[in-house]
GROMACS .gro file of C-alpha atoms in nm:
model
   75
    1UNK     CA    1   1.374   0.232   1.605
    2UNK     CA    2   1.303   0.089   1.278
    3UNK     CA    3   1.130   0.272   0.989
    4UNK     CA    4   0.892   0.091   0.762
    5UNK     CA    5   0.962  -0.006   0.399
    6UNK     CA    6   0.745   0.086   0.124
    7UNK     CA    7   0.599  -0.167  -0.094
    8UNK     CA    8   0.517  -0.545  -0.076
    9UNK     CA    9   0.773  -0.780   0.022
   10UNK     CA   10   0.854  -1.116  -0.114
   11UNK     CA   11   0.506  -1.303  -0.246
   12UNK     CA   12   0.563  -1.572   0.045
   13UNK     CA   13   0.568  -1.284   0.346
   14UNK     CA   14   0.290  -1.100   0.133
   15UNK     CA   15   0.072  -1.394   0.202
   16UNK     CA   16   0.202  -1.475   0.484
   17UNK     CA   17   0.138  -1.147   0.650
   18UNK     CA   18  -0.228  -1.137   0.490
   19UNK     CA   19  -0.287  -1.443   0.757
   20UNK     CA   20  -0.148  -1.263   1.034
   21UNK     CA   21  -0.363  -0.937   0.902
   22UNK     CA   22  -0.687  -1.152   0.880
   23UNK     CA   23  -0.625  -1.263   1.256
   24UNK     CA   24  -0.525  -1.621   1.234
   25UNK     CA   25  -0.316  -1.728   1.512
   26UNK     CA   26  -0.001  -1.910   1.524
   27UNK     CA   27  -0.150  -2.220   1.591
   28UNK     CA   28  -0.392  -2.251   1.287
   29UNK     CA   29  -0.168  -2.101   1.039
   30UNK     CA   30   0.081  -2.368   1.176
   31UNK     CA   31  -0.218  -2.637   1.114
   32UNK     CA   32  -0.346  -2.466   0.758
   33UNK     CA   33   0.063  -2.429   0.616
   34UNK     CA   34   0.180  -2.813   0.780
   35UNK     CA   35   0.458  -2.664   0.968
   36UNK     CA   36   0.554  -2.596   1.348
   37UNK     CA   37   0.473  -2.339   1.513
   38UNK     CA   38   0.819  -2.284   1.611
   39UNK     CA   39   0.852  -2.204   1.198
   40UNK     CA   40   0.548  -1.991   1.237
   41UNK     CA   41   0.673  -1.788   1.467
   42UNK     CA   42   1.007  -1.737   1.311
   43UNK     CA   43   0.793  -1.648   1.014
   44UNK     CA   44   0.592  -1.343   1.195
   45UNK     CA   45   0.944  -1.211   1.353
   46UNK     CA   46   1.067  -1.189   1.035
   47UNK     CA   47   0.778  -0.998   0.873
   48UNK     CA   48   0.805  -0.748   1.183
   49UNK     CA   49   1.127  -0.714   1.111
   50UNK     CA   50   1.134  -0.675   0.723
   51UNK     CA   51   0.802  -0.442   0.796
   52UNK     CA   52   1.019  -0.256   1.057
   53UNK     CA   53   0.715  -0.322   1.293
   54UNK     CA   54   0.744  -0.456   1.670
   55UNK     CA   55   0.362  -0.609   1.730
   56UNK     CA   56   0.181  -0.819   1.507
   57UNK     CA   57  -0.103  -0.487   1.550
   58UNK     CA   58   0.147  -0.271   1.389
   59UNK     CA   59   0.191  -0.563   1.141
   60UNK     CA   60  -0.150  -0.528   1.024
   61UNK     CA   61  -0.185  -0.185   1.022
   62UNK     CA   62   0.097  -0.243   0.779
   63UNK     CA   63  -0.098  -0.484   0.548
   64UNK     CA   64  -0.381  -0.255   0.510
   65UNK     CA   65  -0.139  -0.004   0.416
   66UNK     CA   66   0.085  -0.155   0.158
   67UNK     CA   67  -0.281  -0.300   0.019
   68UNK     CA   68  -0.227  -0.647   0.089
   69UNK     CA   69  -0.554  -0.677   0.261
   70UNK     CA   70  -0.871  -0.553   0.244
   71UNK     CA   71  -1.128  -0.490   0.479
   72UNK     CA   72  -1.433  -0.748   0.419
   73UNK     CA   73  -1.736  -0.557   0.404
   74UNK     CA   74  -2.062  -0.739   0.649
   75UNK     CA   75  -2.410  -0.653   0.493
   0.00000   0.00000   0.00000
């Protein structure tokens, strides 16, 4: 089993992994970044992997706790 690192990564897999946190699938982050979804999807395996994470669920709960996201507040 992997064991999460502390800390941000790289700024590239920060952001990236703040559009997998805010629930963009691989399909519009592949339309939105200009690249194939092939490349987006080698992207999110290696932010599970680098997060030592297995489901893109676990990858968020990750975000939210290295404080790359933040939860957006509805009024």
């Amino acid at each position: 089993m992997h064991t999460r690192t502390a800390g941000p990564h790289s700024p590239r897999k920060n952001q990236f992994l703040a559009r997998v946190a805010s629930g963009r699938s691989n399909a519009e982050n592949a339309e939105d970044l200009h690249l194939a979804e092939t490349t987006i999807k080698s992207h999110v395996s290696s932010i599970l992997a680098t997060a030592g994470v297995r489901t893109r669920i676990q990858a968020v709960a990750f975000a939210y706790e290295a404080g790359l996201v933040r939860p957006v507040l509805h009024r």
